[in-house]
Short mmCIF file of C-alpha atoms and ligand atoms in Angstrom, two decimals:
data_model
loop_
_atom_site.label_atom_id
_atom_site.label_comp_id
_atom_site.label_asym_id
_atom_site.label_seq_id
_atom_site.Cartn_x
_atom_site.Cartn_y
_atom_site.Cartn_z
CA UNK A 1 -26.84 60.51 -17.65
CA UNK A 2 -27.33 57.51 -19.53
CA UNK A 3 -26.79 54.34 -17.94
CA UNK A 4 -26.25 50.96 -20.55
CA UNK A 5 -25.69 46.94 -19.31
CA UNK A 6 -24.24 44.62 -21.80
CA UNK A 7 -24.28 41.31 -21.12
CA UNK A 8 -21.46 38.48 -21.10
CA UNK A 9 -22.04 35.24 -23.39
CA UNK A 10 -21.41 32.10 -22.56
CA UNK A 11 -21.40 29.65 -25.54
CA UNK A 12 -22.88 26.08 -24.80
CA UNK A 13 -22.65 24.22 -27.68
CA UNK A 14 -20.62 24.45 -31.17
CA UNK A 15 -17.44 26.86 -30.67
CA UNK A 16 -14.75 26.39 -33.14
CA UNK A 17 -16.97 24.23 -35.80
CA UNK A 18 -18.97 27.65 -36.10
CA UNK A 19 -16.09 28.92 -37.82
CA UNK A 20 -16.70 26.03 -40.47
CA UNK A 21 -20.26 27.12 -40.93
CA UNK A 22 -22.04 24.84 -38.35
CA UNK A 23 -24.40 26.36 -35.45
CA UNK A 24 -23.07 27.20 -32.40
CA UNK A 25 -25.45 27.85 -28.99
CA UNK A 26 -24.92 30.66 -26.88
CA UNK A 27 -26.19 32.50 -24.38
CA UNK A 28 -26.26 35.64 -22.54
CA UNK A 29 -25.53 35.92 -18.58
CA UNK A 30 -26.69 38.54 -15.97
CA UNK A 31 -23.09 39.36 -15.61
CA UNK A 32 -21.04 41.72 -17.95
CA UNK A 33 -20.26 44.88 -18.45
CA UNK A 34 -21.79 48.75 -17.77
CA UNK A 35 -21.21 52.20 -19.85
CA UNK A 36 -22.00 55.05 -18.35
CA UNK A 37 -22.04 58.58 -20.70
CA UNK A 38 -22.72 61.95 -19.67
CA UNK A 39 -22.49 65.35 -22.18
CA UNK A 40 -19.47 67.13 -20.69
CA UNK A 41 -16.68 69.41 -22.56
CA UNK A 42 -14.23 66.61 -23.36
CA UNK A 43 -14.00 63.13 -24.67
CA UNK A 44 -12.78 61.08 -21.60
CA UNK A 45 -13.48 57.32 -20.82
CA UNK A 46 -12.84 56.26 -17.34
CA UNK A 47 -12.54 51.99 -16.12
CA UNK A 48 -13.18 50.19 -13.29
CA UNK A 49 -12.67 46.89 -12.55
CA UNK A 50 -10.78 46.57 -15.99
CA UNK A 51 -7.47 44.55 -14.73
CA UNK A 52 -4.70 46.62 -15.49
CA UNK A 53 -1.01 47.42 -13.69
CA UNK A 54 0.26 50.72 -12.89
CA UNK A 55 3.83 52.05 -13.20
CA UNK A 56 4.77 55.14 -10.97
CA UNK A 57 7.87 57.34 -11.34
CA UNK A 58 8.43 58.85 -8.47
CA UNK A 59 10.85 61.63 -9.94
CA UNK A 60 8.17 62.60 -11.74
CA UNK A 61 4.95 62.23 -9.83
CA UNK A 62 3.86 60.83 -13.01
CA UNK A 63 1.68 57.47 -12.97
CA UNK A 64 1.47 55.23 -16.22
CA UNK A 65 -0.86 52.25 -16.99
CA UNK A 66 -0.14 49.28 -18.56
CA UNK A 67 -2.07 45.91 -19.49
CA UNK A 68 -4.55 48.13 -20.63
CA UNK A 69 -3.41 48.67 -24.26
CA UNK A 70 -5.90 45.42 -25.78
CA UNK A 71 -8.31 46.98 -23.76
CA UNK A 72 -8.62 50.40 -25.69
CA UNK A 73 -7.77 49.07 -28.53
CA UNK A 74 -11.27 47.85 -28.70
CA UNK A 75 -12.90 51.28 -27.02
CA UNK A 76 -10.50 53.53 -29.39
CA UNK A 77 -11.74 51.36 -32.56
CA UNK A 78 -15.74 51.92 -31.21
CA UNK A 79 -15.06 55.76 -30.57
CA UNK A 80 -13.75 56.03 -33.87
CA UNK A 81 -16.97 53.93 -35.44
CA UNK A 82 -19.16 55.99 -33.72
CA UNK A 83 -18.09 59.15 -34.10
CA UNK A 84 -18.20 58.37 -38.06
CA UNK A 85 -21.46 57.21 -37.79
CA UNK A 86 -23.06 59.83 -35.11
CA UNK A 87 -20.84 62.79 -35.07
CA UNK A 88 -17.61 64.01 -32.36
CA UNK A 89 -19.57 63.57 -28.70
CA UNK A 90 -18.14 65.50 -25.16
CA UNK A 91 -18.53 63.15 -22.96
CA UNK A 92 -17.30 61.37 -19.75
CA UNK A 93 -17.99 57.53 -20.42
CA UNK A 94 -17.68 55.25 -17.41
CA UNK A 95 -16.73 51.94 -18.17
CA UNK A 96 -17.10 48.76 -15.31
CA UNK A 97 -16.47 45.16 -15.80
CA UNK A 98 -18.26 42.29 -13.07
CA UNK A 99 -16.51 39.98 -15.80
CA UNK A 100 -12.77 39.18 -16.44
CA UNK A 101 -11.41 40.15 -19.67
CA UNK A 102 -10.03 38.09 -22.59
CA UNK A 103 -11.38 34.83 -21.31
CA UNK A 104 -14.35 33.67 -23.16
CA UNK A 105 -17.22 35.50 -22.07
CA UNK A 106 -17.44 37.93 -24.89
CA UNK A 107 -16.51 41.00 -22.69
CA UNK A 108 -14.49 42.60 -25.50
CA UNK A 109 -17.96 42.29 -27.43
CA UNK A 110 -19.93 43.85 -24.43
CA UNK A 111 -17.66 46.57 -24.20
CA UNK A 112 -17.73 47.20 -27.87
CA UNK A 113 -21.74 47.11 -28.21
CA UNK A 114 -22.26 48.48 -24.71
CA UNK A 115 -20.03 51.71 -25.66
CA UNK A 116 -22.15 51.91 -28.79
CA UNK A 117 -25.23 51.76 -27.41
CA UNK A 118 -24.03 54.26 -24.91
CA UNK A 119 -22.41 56.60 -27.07
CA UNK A 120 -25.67 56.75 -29.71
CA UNK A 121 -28.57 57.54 -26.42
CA UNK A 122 -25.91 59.85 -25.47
CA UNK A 123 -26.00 61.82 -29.10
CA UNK A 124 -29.57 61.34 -29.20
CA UNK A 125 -30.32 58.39 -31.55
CA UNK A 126 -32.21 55.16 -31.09
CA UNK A 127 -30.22 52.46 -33.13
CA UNK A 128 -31.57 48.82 -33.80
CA UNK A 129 -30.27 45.97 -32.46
CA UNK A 130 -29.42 44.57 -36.04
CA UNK A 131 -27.31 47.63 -36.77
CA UNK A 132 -25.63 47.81 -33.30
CA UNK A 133 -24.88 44.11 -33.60
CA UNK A 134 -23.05 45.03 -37.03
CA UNK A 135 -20.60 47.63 -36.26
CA UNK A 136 -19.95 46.07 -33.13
CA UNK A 137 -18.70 43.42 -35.29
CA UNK A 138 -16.73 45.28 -37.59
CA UNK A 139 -15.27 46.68 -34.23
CA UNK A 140 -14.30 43.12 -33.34
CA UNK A 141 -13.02 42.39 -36.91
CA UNK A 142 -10.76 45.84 -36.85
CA UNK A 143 -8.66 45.07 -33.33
CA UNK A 144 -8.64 40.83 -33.71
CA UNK A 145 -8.19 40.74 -37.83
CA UNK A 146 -10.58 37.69 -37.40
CA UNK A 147 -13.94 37.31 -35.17
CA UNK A 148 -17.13 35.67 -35.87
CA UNK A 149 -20.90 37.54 -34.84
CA UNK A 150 -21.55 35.37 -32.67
CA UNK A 151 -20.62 37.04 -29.58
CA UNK A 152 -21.83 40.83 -31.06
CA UNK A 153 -24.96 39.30 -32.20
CA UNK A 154 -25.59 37.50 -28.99
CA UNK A 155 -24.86 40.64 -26.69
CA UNK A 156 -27.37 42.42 -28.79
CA UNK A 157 -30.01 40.44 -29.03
CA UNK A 158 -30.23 38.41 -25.97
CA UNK A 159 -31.46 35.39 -24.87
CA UNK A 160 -30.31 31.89 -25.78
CA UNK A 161 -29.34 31.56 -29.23
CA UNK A 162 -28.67 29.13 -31.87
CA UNK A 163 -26.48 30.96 -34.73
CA UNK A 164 -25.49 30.08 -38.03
CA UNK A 165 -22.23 32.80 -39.14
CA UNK A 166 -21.58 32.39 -42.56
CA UNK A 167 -24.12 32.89 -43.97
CA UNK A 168 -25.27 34.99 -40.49
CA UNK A 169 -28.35 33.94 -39.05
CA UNK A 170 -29.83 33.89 -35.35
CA UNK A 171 -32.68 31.70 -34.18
CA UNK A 172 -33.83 32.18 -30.46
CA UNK A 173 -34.10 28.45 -28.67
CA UNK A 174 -37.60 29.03 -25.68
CA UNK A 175 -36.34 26.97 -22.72
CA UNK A 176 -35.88 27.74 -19.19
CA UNK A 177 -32.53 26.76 -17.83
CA UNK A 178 -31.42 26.72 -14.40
CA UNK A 179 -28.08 28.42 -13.11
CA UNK A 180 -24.59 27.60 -13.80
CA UNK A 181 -21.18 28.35 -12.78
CA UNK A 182 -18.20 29.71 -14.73
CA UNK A 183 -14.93 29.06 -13.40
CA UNK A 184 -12.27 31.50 -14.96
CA UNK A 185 -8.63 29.60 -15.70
CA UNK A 186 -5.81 32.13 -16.81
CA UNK A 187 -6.22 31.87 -20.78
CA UNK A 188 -3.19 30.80 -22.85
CA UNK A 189 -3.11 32.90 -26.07
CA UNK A 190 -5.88 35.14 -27.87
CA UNK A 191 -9.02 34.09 -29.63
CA UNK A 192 -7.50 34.84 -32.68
CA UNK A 193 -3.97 32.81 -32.28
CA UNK A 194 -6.14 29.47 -30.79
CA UNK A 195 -8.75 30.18 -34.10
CA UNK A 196 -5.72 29.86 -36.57
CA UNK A 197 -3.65 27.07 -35.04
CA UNK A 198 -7.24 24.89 -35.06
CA UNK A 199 -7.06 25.94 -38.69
CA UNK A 200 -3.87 24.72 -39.46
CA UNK A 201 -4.82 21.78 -38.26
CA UNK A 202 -7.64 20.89 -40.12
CA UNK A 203 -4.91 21.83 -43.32
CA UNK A 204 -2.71 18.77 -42.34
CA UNK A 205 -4.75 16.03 -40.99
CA UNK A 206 -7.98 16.03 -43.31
CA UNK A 207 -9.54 13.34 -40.41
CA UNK A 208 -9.87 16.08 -37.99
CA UNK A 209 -12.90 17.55 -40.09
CA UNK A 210 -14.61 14.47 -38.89
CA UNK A 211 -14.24 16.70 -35.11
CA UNK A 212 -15.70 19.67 -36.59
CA UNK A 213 -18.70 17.61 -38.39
CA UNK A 214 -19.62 15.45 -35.32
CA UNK A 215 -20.06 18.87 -33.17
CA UNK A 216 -22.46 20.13 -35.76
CA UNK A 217 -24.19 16.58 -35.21
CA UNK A 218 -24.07 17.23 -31.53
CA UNK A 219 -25.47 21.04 -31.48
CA UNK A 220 -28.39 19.72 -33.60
CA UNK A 221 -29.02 17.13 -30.40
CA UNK A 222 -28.22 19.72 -27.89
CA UNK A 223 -30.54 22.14 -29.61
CA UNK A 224 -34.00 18.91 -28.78
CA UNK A 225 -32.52 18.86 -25.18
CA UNK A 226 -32.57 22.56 -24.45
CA UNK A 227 -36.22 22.45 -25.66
CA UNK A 228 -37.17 19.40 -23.50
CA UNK A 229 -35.18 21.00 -20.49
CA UNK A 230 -33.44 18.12 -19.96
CA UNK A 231 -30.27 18.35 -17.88
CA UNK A 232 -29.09 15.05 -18.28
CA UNK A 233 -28.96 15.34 -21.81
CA UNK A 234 -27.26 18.67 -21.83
CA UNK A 235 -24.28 17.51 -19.01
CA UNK A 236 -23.50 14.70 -21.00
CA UNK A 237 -23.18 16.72 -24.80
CA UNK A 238 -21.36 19.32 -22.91
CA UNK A 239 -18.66 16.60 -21.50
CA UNK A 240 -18.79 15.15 -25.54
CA UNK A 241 -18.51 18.62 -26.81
CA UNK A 242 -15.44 19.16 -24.20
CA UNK A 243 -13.75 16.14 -25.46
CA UNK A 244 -14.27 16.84 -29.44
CA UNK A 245 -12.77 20.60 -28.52
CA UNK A 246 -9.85 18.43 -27.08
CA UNK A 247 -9.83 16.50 -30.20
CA UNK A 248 -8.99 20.07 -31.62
CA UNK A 249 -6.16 20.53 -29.43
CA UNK A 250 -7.91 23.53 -27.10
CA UNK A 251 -8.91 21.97 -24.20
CA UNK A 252 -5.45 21.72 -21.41
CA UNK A 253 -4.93 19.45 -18.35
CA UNK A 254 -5.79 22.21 -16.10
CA UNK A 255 -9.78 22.13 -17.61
CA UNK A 256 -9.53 18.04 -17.46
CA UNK A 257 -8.79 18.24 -13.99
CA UNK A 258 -11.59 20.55 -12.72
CA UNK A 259 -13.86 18.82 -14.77
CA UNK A 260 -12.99 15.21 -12.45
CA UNK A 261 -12.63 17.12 -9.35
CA UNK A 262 -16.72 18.57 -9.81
CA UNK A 263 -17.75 15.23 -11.90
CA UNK A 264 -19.61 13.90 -9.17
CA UNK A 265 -21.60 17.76 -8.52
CA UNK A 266 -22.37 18.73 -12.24
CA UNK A 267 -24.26 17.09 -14.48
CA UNK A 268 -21.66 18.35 -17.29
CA UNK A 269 -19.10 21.00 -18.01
CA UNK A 270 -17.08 22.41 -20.85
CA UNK A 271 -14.87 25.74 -22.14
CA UNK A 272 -16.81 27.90 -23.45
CA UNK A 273 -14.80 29.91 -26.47
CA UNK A 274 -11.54 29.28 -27.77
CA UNK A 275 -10.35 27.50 -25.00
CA UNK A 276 -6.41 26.70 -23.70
CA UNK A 277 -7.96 27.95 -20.65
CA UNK A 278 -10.51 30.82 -19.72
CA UNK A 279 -14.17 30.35 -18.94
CA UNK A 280 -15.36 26.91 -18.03
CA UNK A 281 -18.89 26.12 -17.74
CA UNK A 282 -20.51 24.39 -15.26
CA UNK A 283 -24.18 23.49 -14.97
CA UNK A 284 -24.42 21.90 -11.14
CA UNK A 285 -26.55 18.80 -9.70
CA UNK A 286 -25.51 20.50 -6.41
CA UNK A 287 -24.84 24.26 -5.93
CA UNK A 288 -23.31 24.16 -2.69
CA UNK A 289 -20.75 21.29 -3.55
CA UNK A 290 -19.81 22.91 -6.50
CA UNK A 291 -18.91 25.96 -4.70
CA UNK A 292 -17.19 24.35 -2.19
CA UNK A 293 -14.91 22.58 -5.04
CA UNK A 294 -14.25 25.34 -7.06
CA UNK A 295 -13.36 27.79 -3.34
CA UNK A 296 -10.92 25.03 -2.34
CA UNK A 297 -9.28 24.95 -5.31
CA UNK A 298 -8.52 28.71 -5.34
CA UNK A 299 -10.47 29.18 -8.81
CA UNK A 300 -12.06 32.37 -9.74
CA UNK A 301 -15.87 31.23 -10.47
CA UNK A 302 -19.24 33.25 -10.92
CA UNK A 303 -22.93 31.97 -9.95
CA UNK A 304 -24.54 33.17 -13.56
CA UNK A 305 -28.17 32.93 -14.54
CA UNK A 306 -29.16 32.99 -18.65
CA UNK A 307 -30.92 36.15 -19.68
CA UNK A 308 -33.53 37.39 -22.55
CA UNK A 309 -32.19 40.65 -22.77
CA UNK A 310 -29.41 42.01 -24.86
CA UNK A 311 -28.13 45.35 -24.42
CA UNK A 312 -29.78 47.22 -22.79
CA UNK A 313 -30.82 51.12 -21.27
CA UNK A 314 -30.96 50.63 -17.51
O1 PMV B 1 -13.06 32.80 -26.78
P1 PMV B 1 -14.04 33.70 -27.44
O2 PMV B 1 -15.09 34.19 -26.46
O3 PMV B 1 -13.40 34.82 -28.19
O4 PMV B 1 -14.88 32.83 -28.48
C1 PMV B 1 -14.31 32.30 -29.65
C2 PMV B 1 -15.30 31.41 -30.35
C3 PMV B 1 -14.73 30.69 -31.59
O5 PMV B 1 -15.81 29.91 -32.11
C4 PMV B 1 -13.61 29.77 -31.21
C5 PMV B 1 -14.26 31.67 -32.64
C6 PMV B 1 -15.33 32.50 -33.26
O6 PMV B 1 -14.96 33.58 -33.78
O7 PMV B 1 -16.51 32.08 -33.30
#
């Protein structure tokens, strides 16, 4: 049996403005998602922890899911990719999430790498991580209609990265970083709907380019304060970086709110991704306080430490 981790990404600097050809900074967590796949005499692909709803009819005996659909849209596109690119595989793949979906932590990219990466030690071939990086992108680009690499490059490779898209190019940042905490906030439309009304925007009021070019400005700063380790420095451009994302219209009340209740525990915290919600990044002057915050306000949050691996063979 071959056993595969993928990791999450959380991006710390420079969403959105990467679109427009500045850097952005991410990084991968020691939370995402596992593929199991073992030879067998038919194709099936089993979930767990993957939200989804069930509908029973009890005439019938007959059990349907539902909620699922975006879900294996993605595996259905990477089955499809692989099989072109390795030949049919039998084989029971088991899929498990410690992530939640569709919220900014690049699970939809774990899922599509980490069934890759699966799939090809299951048939028998080593693949780079340039190449699985690649058509784990063109998975991305074949369910959304619109992704960047960032987030297949990043769950690839590993580590904490500073990435250029267009024209693609990763450059690992050396820093040790201590843990932070993602709070999860129910996400209010899909990477791809948030990425086009931010475009329209920047169509009808030319000014807001001046949002786009003072995050470049600010990843560039962040980029000499992840070297020097200084926390300071990185809670304070993560609050800037928050509030130039709000210039952009993706950042909600519910995210402003969190961010005042833990102000006095963190020394900064931002969305990570497209924002109107999802995964909100933390990094904490004190662990414990944060936790207590984040418990009594009901949110869904995860401890997460920054990794050097991308996917890996476990
Ligand atoms: O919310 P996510 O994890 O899909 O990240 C989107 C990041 C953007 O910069 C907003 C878009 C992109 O494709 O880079």
């Amino acid at each position: 049996m071959v056993k595969v981790f993928a990791p999450g990404v959380i991006k710390l600097f420079g969403e959105h403005a990467v679109v427009y050809g500045k850097p952005a900074i991410a990084a991968t967590i020691n939370r995402g998602i596992y593929v199991e796949c073992e030879r067998g005499d038919k194709l099936v692909v089993e979930t767990v922890g993957v939200s989804t709803s069930l509908r029973y009819f009890p005439e019938e005996r007959r059990t349907e899911a539902f909620g699922s659909e975006r879900f294996f849209a993605y595996v259905d596109a990477t089955l499809r990719i692989a099989e072109e690119r390795w030949g049919a595989l039998r084989a029971r793949f088991v899929i498990r999430s410690d992530l939640p979906p569709s919220a900014g932590a690049a699970t939809s990219a774990a899922v599509s790498v980490g069934l890759l990466k699966a799939y090809s030690h299951c048939a028998g071939v080593e693949m780079g991580r340039d190449e699985l990086a690649r058509l784990g992108h063109r998975v991305e680009l074949e369910v959304q209609g619109i992704a960047s690499p960032m987030d297949t490059a990043a769950v690839s490779l590993g580590g904490l990265l500073k990435i250029w898209t267009n024209p693609f190019r990763v450059e690992k940042i050396e820093t040790s970083l201590p843990p932070f905490y993602i709070a999860v906030l129910p996400r209010r439309g899909t990477t791809g709907e948030i990425v086009a009304e931010v475009k329209a925007l920047l169509g009808r009021r030319r000014s807001a380019m001046g949002v786009i070019e003072a995050i470049g400005a600010l990843v560039e700063e962040a980029h000499v304060c992840l070297v020097k380790g200084d926390l300071e420095c990185l809670g304070e451009l993560m609050y800037v970086n928050n509030w130039l994302l709000g210039a952009l219209g993706v950042v909600d009340g519910r995210v402003v709110n969190l961010l005042e209740m833990v102000k006095p525990f963190i020394y900064g915290g931002k969305i990570s991704g497209a924002g109107r919600g999802g995964v909100v990044v933390l990094l904490p002057r004190d662990e414990g306080l944060v936790e207590r915050v984040l418990s009594a306000l009901g949110h869904v949050y995860y401890r997460v430490s920054l990794t050097q691996s991308g996917v890996s063979v476990l």
